Coordinates of C-alpha atoms in Angstrom, one line a residue:
X1 CA -60.2 -31.7 5.0
X2 CA -56.6 -30.6 4.8
X3 CA -54.9 -28.7 7.5
X4 CA -53.7 -25.3 6.2
X5 CA -50.6 -24.4 8.3
X6 CA -50.2 -20.7 7.8
X7 CA -48.2 -20.1 10.9
X8 CA -45.8 -23.0 10.3
X9 CA -42.9 -22.3 8.0
X10 CA -43.5 -18.5 7.9
X11 CA -43.4 -18.3 11.7
X12 CA -40.3 -20.6 11.8
X13 CA -38.5 -18.4 9.3
X14 CA -39.4 -15.0 10.7
X15 CA -39.2 -15.7 14.4
X16 CA -38.9 -19.1 15.9
X17 CA -35.5 -20.5 14.7
X18 CA -33.8 -17.2 15.4
X19 CA -35.3 -16.6 18.8
X20 CA -35.2 -20.3 20.0
X21 CA -32.0 -21.4 18.5
X22 CA -30.1 -18.2 17.8
X23 CA -29.3 -18.9 14.1
X24 CA -29.4 -16.2 11.5
X25 CA -31.6 -16.6 8.4
X26 CA -29.9 -18.2 5.4
X27 CA -27.0 -19.5 7.5
X28 CA -26.2 -23.3 7.2
X29 CA -27.3 -23.8 10.8
X30 CA -30.6 -22.1 10.2
X31 CA -31.3 -24.0 7.0
X32 CA -30.4 -27.3 8.6
X33 CA -32.8 -26.6 11.6
X34 CA -35.5 -25.6 9.1
X35 CA -35.1 -28.9 7.2
X36 CA -35.1 -31.0 10.4
X37 CA -38.1 -29.3 11.9
X38 CA -40.2 -29.7 8.8
X39 CA -39.2 -33.3 8.2
X40 CA -40.2 -34.1 11.7
X41 CA -43.6 -32.4 11.2
X42 CA -44.2 -34.3 8.0
X43 CA -43.3 -37.6 9.8
X44 CA -45.7 -36.7 12.7
X45 CA -48.6 -36.0 10.3
X46 CA -48.1 -39.5 8.7
X47 CA -47.5 -41.2 12.0
X48 CA -50.7 -39.8 13.5
X49 CA -52.8 -40.3 10.4
X50 CA -53.8 -36.6 10.3
X51 CA -55.4 -35.0 7.3
X52 CA -53.1 -33.7 4.5
X53 CA -50.9 -30.8 5.6
X54 CA -50.8 -27.7 3.3
X55 CA -48.1 -25.2 4.1
X56 CA -48.5 -21.5 3.4
X57 CA -45.0 -20.4 2.7
X58 CA -45.5 -16.6 2.7
X59 CA -47.8 -13.7 3.2
X60 CA -48.1 -11.6 0.1
X61 CA -44.6 -12.3 -1.0
X62 CA -44.8 -10.0 -4.0
X63 CA -44.6 -7.0 -1.6
X64 CA -40.8 -7.0 -1.6
X65 CA -37.8 -8.6 -3.3
X66 CA -36.7 -10.0 0.1
X67 CA -40.0 -11.7 0.6
X68 CA -39.7 -13.3 -2.9
X69 CA -36.1 -14.4 -2.1
X70 CA -37.1 -15.9 1.3
X71 CA -40.1 -17.7 -0.1
X72 CA -38.0 -19.2 -2.9
X73 CA -35.1 -20.2 -0.7
X74 CA -37.2 -21.9 2.0
X75 CA -39.7 -23.3 -0.4
X76 CA -36.8 -25.1 -2.2
X77 CA -35.5 -26.5 1.1
X78 CA -39.0 -27.7 2.0
X79 CA -39.3 -29.4 -1.4
X80 CA -36.0 -31.1 -0.8
X81 CA -36.8 -32.4 2.7
X82 CA -40.6 -33.0 2.5
X83 CA -41.7 -33.1 -1.1
X84 CA -45.0 -34.7 -0.1
X85 CA -46.2 -31.5 1.6
X86 CA -48.3 -29.3 -0.7
X87 CA -47.6 -25.6 -0.5
X88 CA -49.5 -22.3 -1.1
X89 CA -48.8 -18.6 -0.7
X90 CA -51.2 -15.7 -0.1
X91 CA -50.3 -14.0 -3.3
X92 CA -50.8 -10.2 -3.9
X93 CA -52.7 -10.6 -7.1
X94 CA -51.4 -8.1 -9.7
X95 CA -51.0 -5.1 -7.4
X96 CA -47.8 -3.3 -8.4
X97 CA -47.4 -5.6 -11.4
X98 CA -45.5 -8.3 -9.5
X99 CA -47.6 -11.3 -10.6
X100 CA -45.9 -13.2 -7.8
X101 CA -47.6 -16.5 -8.7
X102 CA -45.4 -16.6 -11.8
X103 CA -42.2 -16.0 -9.8
X104 CA -43.0 -18.6 -7.1
X105 CA -44.6 -21.4 -9.1
X106 CA -41.5 -23.5 -8.6
X107 CA -42.3 -23.8 -4.9
X108 CA -46.1 -23.4 -4.9
X109 CA -48.7 -26.1 -5.6
X110 CA -51.8 -24.1 -4.9
X111 CA -52.3 -20.5 -6.2
X112 CA -54.2 -18.5 -3.7
X113 CA -54.6 -14.8 -4.6
X114 CA -56.4 -11.9 -3.1
X115 CA -57.6 -10.5 -6.4
X116 CA -59.3 -12.6 -9.1
X117 CA -60.6 -11.8 -12.5
X118 CA -60.8 -13.7 -15.8
X119 CA -57.4 -12.5 -16.9
X120 CA -55.8 -13.7 -13.6
X121 CA -57.6 -17.1 -13.8
X122 CA -56.2 -17.5 -17.3
X123 CA -52.7 -16.5 -16.2
X124 CA -52.7 -18.8 -13.2
X125 CA -53.7 -21.7 -15.5
X126 CA -51.0 -20.7 -17.9
X127 CA -48.4 -20.7 -15.1
X128 CA -49.4 -24.3 -14.4
X129 CA -51.6 -24.2 -11.3
X130 CA -54.1 -27.0 -11.2
X131 CA -55.6 -25.8 -7.9
X132 CA -56.7 -22.1 -7.5
X133 CA -58.0 -20.5 -4.4
X134 CA -58.9 -17.0 -3.4
X135 CA -58.7 -15.1 -0.1
X136 CA -59.1 -11.8 1.7
X137 CA -62.6 -11.0 0.6
X138 CA -64.2 -11.0 4.1
X139 CA -65.6 -7.7 5.2
X140 CA -64.9 -8.0 8.9
X141 CA -68.3 -6.5 9.6
X142 CA -67.6 -3.2 7.7
X143 CA -69.9 -3.9 4.8
X144 CA -73.4 -5.2 4.5
X145 CA -73.8 -9.0 5.1
X146 CA -74.4 -9.7 1.4
X147 CA -70.7 -9.0 0.7
X148 CA -69.6 -12.0 2.7
X149 CA -72.4 -14.1 1.3
X150 CA -71.2 -13.3 -2.2
X151 CA -67.5 -13.8 -1.5
X152 CA -67.9 -17.1 0.3
X153 CA -70.7 -18.4 -2.0
X154 CA -71.6 -17.2 -5.5
X155 CA -68.3 -15.4 -6.2
X156 CA -66.2 -18.4 -5.3
X157 CA -68.4 -20.5 -7.6
X158 CA -68.3 -18.0 -10.4
X159 CA -64.5 -17.7 -10.5
X160 CA -64.3 -21.5 -10.1
X161 CA -62.2 -21.3 -7.0
X162 CA -61.1 -24.7 -5.7
X163 CA -61.1 -23.2 -2.2
X164 CA -61.6 -20.0 -0.2
X165 CA -59.3 -19.0 2.6
X166 CA -59.0 -16.2 5.0
X167 CA -56.7 -14.7 7.6
X168 CA -57.6 -14.8 11.3
X169 CA -58.2 -11.3 12.5
X170 CA -58.7 -10.1 16.0
X171 CA -59.1 -6.4 16.6
X172 CA -61.0 -5.1 19.6
X173 CA -61.3 -2.2 22.0
X174 CA -62.1 -2.9 25.7
X175 CA -63.6 -6.2 26.4
X176 CA -63.5 -8.5 23.4
X177 CA -66.7 -10.3 24.6
X178 CA -68.7 -7.1 24.9
X179 CA -69.4 -5.4 21.6
X180 CA -71.2 -2.5 23.3
X181 CA -68.5 -1.4 25.8
X182 CA -66.9 1.1 23.5
X183 CA -67.8 3.6 20.8
X184 CA -64.3 3.8 19.4
X185 CA -63.7 2.7 15.9
X186 CA -60.3 1.2 16.8
X187 CA -59.3 -0.5 13.6
X188 CA -58.8 -0.2 9.8
X189 CA -62.3 -1.4 8.9
X190 CA -64.2 1.3 10.9
X191 CA -65.9 -1.2 13.2
X192 CA -65.9 -1.3 16.9
X193 CA -64.4 -4.7 17.3
X194 CA -64.4 -8.1 15.7
X195 CA -62.9 -11.5 16.7
X196 CA -63.5 -14.1 14.0
X197 CA -61.8 -17.1 12.4
X198 CA -62.6 -19.4 9.6

């Protein structure tokens, strides 16, 4: 199966290049470092015979104009230096009317949105996406188990998703390995704690 590298480019852009090398985003030095890092990663994947690498360029980029700008800029640089790497984004869906999958098709191979209905499926196909995924349907323990069974099973099949993805969440109170050591509902989902990853 492919390796979905969500922390890769986004982490480089937001934190690593600035903190490790001292370059400011969008500067020639920063952009050069970004290109060299990602060419080296692509070469390593090939050299080691690893599964296909899929880069997640951004997290819900439709949430701000700066996120759209950043995703476009660094997506274009990635296309320039490592065109063999497939890319995706965790798109907002149509919240706020952004339709960010249209705005970022130029730098995105796989459309992965957190909201799916028939209209959105049609729009994503119209935008030119051959591969469509969905994400963010996991309940984190705050709903009955059938919700997860539907999202990761029948719902994915019904919307003809090519894949289902999810963030890695870790929220806990007290000892992460002891679910019974606290009665505090210390997170957004109203559950005591959860530590899960797909």
